PDB file of C-alpha atoms in Angstrom:
ATOM      1  CA  MET A   1     -52.778-140.227-115.592  1.00 44.00           C
ATOM      2  CA  ASP A   2     -55.291-142.977-114.920  1.00 53.00           C
ATOM      3  CA  ARG A   3     -55.077-145.604-112.179  1.00 54.00           C
ATOM      4  CA  ALA A   4     -53.700-148.255-114.562  1.00 57.00           C
ATOM      5  CA  ASP A   5     -50.618-146.095-115.155  1.00 62.00           C
ATOM      6  CA  THR A   6     -49.749-145.937-111.451  1.00 72.00           C
ATOM      7  CA  ALA A   7     -50.645-149.446-110.291  1.00 77.00           C
ATOM      8  CA  ILE A   8     -47.790-151.579-109.026  1.00 75.00           C
ATOM      9  CA  ASN A   9     -47.615-154.994-110.609  1.00 78.00           C
ATOM     10  CA  GLY A  10     -45.489-158.129-110.493  1.00 78.00           C
ATOM     11  CA  GLU A  11     -42.988-156.735-112.970  1.00 86.00           C
ATOM     12  CA  ASP A  12     -42.402-153.741-110.677  1.00 86.00           C
ATOM     13  CA  VAL A  13     -41.714-156.064-107.738  1.00 81.00           C
ATOM     14  CA  ARG A  14     -39.336-158.213-109.827  1.00 84.00           C
ATOM     15  CA  ARG A  15     -37.454-155.059-110.915  1.00 88.00           C
ATOM     16  CA  VAL A  16     -37.066-153.802-107.339  1.00 85.00           C
ATOM     17  CA  VAL A  17     -35.852-157.215-106.147  1.00 84.00           C
ATOM     18  CA  THR A  18     -33.330-157.380-109.019  1.00 88.00           C
ATOM     19  CA  LEU A  19     -31.987-153.902-108.201  1.00 89.00           C
ATOM     20  CA  ALA A  20     -31.741-154.760-104.497  1.00 85.00           C
ATOM     21  CA  ILE A  21     -29.884-158.016-105.166  1.00 87.00           C
ATOM     22  CA  ASP A  22     -27.479-156.260-107.538  1.00 87.00           C
ATOM     23  CA  ALA A  23     -26.713-153.665-104.842  1.00 86.00           C
ATOM     24  CA  LEU A  24     -26.344-156.272-102.095  1.00 87.00           C
ATOM     25  CA  ARG A  25     -23.835-158.329-104.065  1.00 87.00           C
ATOM     26  CA  ASP A  26     -21.348-155.461-103.637  1.00 86.00           C
ATOM     27  CA  ALA A  27     -21.957-155.039 -99.890  1.00 88.00           C
ATOM     28  CA  ASP A  28     -19.089-155.586 -97.456  1.00 90.00           C
ATOM     29  CA  PRO A  29     -19.607-159.078 -95.944  1.00 86.00           C
ATOM     30  CA  GLN A  30     -18.869-157.689 -92.461  1.00 88.00           C
ATOM     31  CA  ALA A  31     -21.692-155.145 -92.800  1.00 92.00           C
ATOM     32  CA  TRP A  32     -24.363-157.860 -92.838  1.00 92.00           C
ATOM     33  CA  GLU A  33     -24.048-158.281 -89.052  1.00 93.00           C
ATOM     34  CA  ALA A  34     -23.993-154.534 -88.328  1.00 94.00           C
ATOM     35  CA  LYS A  35     -27.089-152.773 -87.034  1.00 95.00           C
ATOM     36  CA  ALA A  36     -29.420-151.642 -89.815  1.00 94.00           C
ATOM     37  CA  GLY A  37     -29.456-147.893 -89.306  1.00 94.00           C
ATOM     38  CA  THR A  38     -31.393-147.022 -86.157  1.00 95.00           C
ATOM     39  CA  LEU A  39     -33.012-150.482 -85.885  1.00 94.00           C
ATOM     40  CA  ASP A  40     -32.126-153.054 -83.252  1.00 94.00           C
ATOM     41  CA  TRP A  41     -31.976-155.614 -86.063  1.00 95.00           C
ATOM     42  CA  THR A  42     -28.867-156.425 -88.052  1.00 94.00           C
ATOM     43  CA  CYS A  43     -28.759-155.826 -91.796  1.00 93.00           C
ATOM     44  CA  TRP A  44     -29.101-159.606 -92.253  1.00 94.00           C
ATOM     45  CA  GLU A  45     -32.239-159.716 -90.079  1.00 95.00           C
ATOM     46  CA  THR A  46     -33.716-156.706 -91.853  1.00 93.00           C
ATOM     47  CA  LEU A  47     -33.218-158.304 -95.260  1.00 91.00           C
ATOM     48  CA  GLU A  48     -34.715-161.562 -94.007  1.00 92.00           C
ATOM     49  CA  HIS A  49     -37.704-159.544 -92.839  1.00 93.00           C
ATOM     50  CA  LEU A  50     -38.047-157.916 -96.269  1.00 89.00           C
ATOM     51  CA  ALA A  51     -37.895-161.366 -97.920  1.00 88.00           C
ATOM     52  CA  ASP A  52     -40.540-162.481 -95.438  1.00 91.00           C
ATOM     53  CA  ASP A  53     -42.717-159.490 -96.393  1.00 89.00           C
ATOM     54  CA  LEU A  54     -42.460-160.361-100.092  1.00 85.00           C
ATOM     55  CA  PHE A  55     -43.407-163.970 -99.331  1.00 87.00           C
ATOM     56  CA  THR A  56     -46.402-162.821 -97.298  1.00 86.00           C
ATOM     57  CA  TYR A  57     -47.552-160.418-100.024  1.00 82.00           C
ATOM     58  CA  ALA A  58     -47.292-163.214-102.598  1.00 82.00           C
ATOM     59  CA  ALA A  59     -49.251-165.569-100.343  1.00 83.00           C
ATOM     60  CA  ARG A  60     -51.964-162.995 -99.773  1.00 80.00           C
ATOM     61  CA  PHE A  61     -52.249-161.198-103.105  1.00 78.00           C
ATOM     62  CA  GLY A  62     -50.905-163.773-105.541  1.00 78.00           C
ATOM     63  CA  LEU A  63     -53.939-165.963-105.161  1.00 77.00           C
ATOM     64  CA  ALA A  64     -56.912-165.704-107.500  1.00 77.00           C
ATOM     65  CA  LYS A  65     -59.105-165.462-104.386  1.00 79.00           C
ATOM     66  CA  PRO A  66     -57.092-163.858-101.544  1.00 75.00           C
ATOM     67  CA  PRO A  67     -57.953-164.884 -97.962  1.00 75.00           C
ATOM     68  CA  MET A  68     -60.437-162.586 -96.260  1.00 76.00           C
ATOM     69  CA  SER A  69     -58.881-162.798 -92.779  1.00 74.00           C
ATOM     70  CA  THR A  70     -56.304-160.251 -91.681  1.00 74.00           C
ATOM     71  CA  ALA A  71     -53.840-162.916 -90.534  1.00 77.00           C
ATOM     72  CA  LEU A  72     -52.375-165.645 -92.684  1.00 81.00           C
ATOM     73  CA  PRO A  73     -52.070-169.105 -91.100  1.00 84.00           C
ATOM     74  CA  PHE A  74     -48.271-169.169 -91.034  1.00 89.00           C
ATOM     75  CA  ARG A  75     -46.249-169.846 -87.899  1.00 92.00           C
ATOM     76  CA  THR A  76     -43.622-167.185 -87.237  1.00 93.00           C
ATOM     77  CA  SER A  77     -40.527-167.387 -85.070  1.00 95.00           C
ATOM     78  CA  SER A  78     -37.513-165.306 -84.222  1.00 94.00           C
ATOM     79  CA  ASP A  79     -33.862-166.343 -84.125  1.00 93.00           C
ATOM     80  CA  ARG A  80     -33.237-164.203 -81.049  1.00 92.00           C
ATOM     81  CA  SER A  81     -35.109-162.132 -78.497  1.00 94.00           C
ATOM     82  CA  GLY A  82     -35.833-158.750 -80.073  1.00 92.00           C
ATOM     83  CA  GLY A  83     -35.259-160.053 -83.588  1.00 93.00           C
ATOM     84  CA  PRO A  84     -37.928-159.995 -86.281  1.00 94.00           C
ATOM     85  CA  ALA A  85     -40.623-162.674 -86.209  1.00 94.00           C
ATOM     86  CA  ASN A  86     -40.556-164.232 -89.676  1.00 94.00           C
ATOM     87  CA  VAL A  87     -41.772-167.217 -91.627  1.00 93.00           C
ATOM     88  CA  ILE A  88     -38.755-167.063 -93.964  1.00 89.00           C
ATOM     89  CA  PHE A  89     -35.143-167.404 -92.793  1.00 91.00           C
ATOM     90  CA  VAL A  90     -31.946-167.743 -94.813  1.00 90.00           C
ATOM     91  CA  GLU A  91     -29.443-170.392 -93.723  1.00 90.00           C
ATOM     92  CA  ARG A  92     -26.614-168.320 -92.227  1.00 88.00           C
ATOM     93  CA  ALA A  93     -23.988-170.874 -93.226  1.00 90.00           C
ATOM     94  CA  SER A  94     -24.688-169.904 -96.856  1.00 88.00           C
ATOM     95  CA  GLY A  95     -23.321-166.430 -96.104  1.00 88.00           C
ATOM     96  CA  PRO A  96     -24.208-163.249 -97.996  1.00 88.00           C
ATOM     97  CA  GLU A  97     -23.714-164.936-101.372  1.00 86.00           C
ATOM     98  CA  GLY A  98     -26.289-167.564-100.461  1.00 84.00           C
ATOM     99  CA  PHE A  99     -28.672-164.821 -99.396  1.00 82.00           C
ATOM    100  CA  VAL A 100     -28.583-163.025-102.735  1.00 83.00           C
ATOM    101  CA  SER A 101     -28.218-166.071-105.005  1.00 79.00           C
ATOM    102  CA  GLY A 102     -31.519-167.736-104.278  1.00 57.00           C
ATOM    103  CA  PRO A 103     -32.180-171.417-103.682  1.00 49.00           C
ATOM    104  CA  PRO A 104     -29.586-174.063-104.528  1.00 46.00           C
ATOM    105  CA  GLY A 105     -29.611-174.762-108.242  1.00 43.00           C
ATOM    106  CA  GLY A 106     -31.505-171.533-108.950  1.00 44.00           C
ATOM    107  CA  SER A 107     -30.270-168.435-110.668  1.00 44.00           C
ATOM    108  CA  GLY A 108     -31.658-166.102-108.002  1.00 43.00           C
ATOM    109  CA  ARG A 109     -33.562-164.236-110.699  1.00 40.00           C
TER     110      ARG A 109
END
């Protein structure tokens, strides 16, 4: 198997995101505020952090000429002490459905 057969590409990322969203749509709404396994973060915070990771990867590797520095020039913040420091946050008033649907007017896919 050559390297081209094992490389991860944009289609792979889209497929993983689609599978994750499909699974999350069936999650108990109360579970979103529960601790995520052994983490100190809630499931909501953990998923925000994953969305933040995907955004950061797109910002770094989606460019024709990726930045050479190790840090991207984005300001991060945290909603609470001990919570993840992110660039991306989902409006909590939108609830779990807002989290997995995508931006207003969008299909989420």
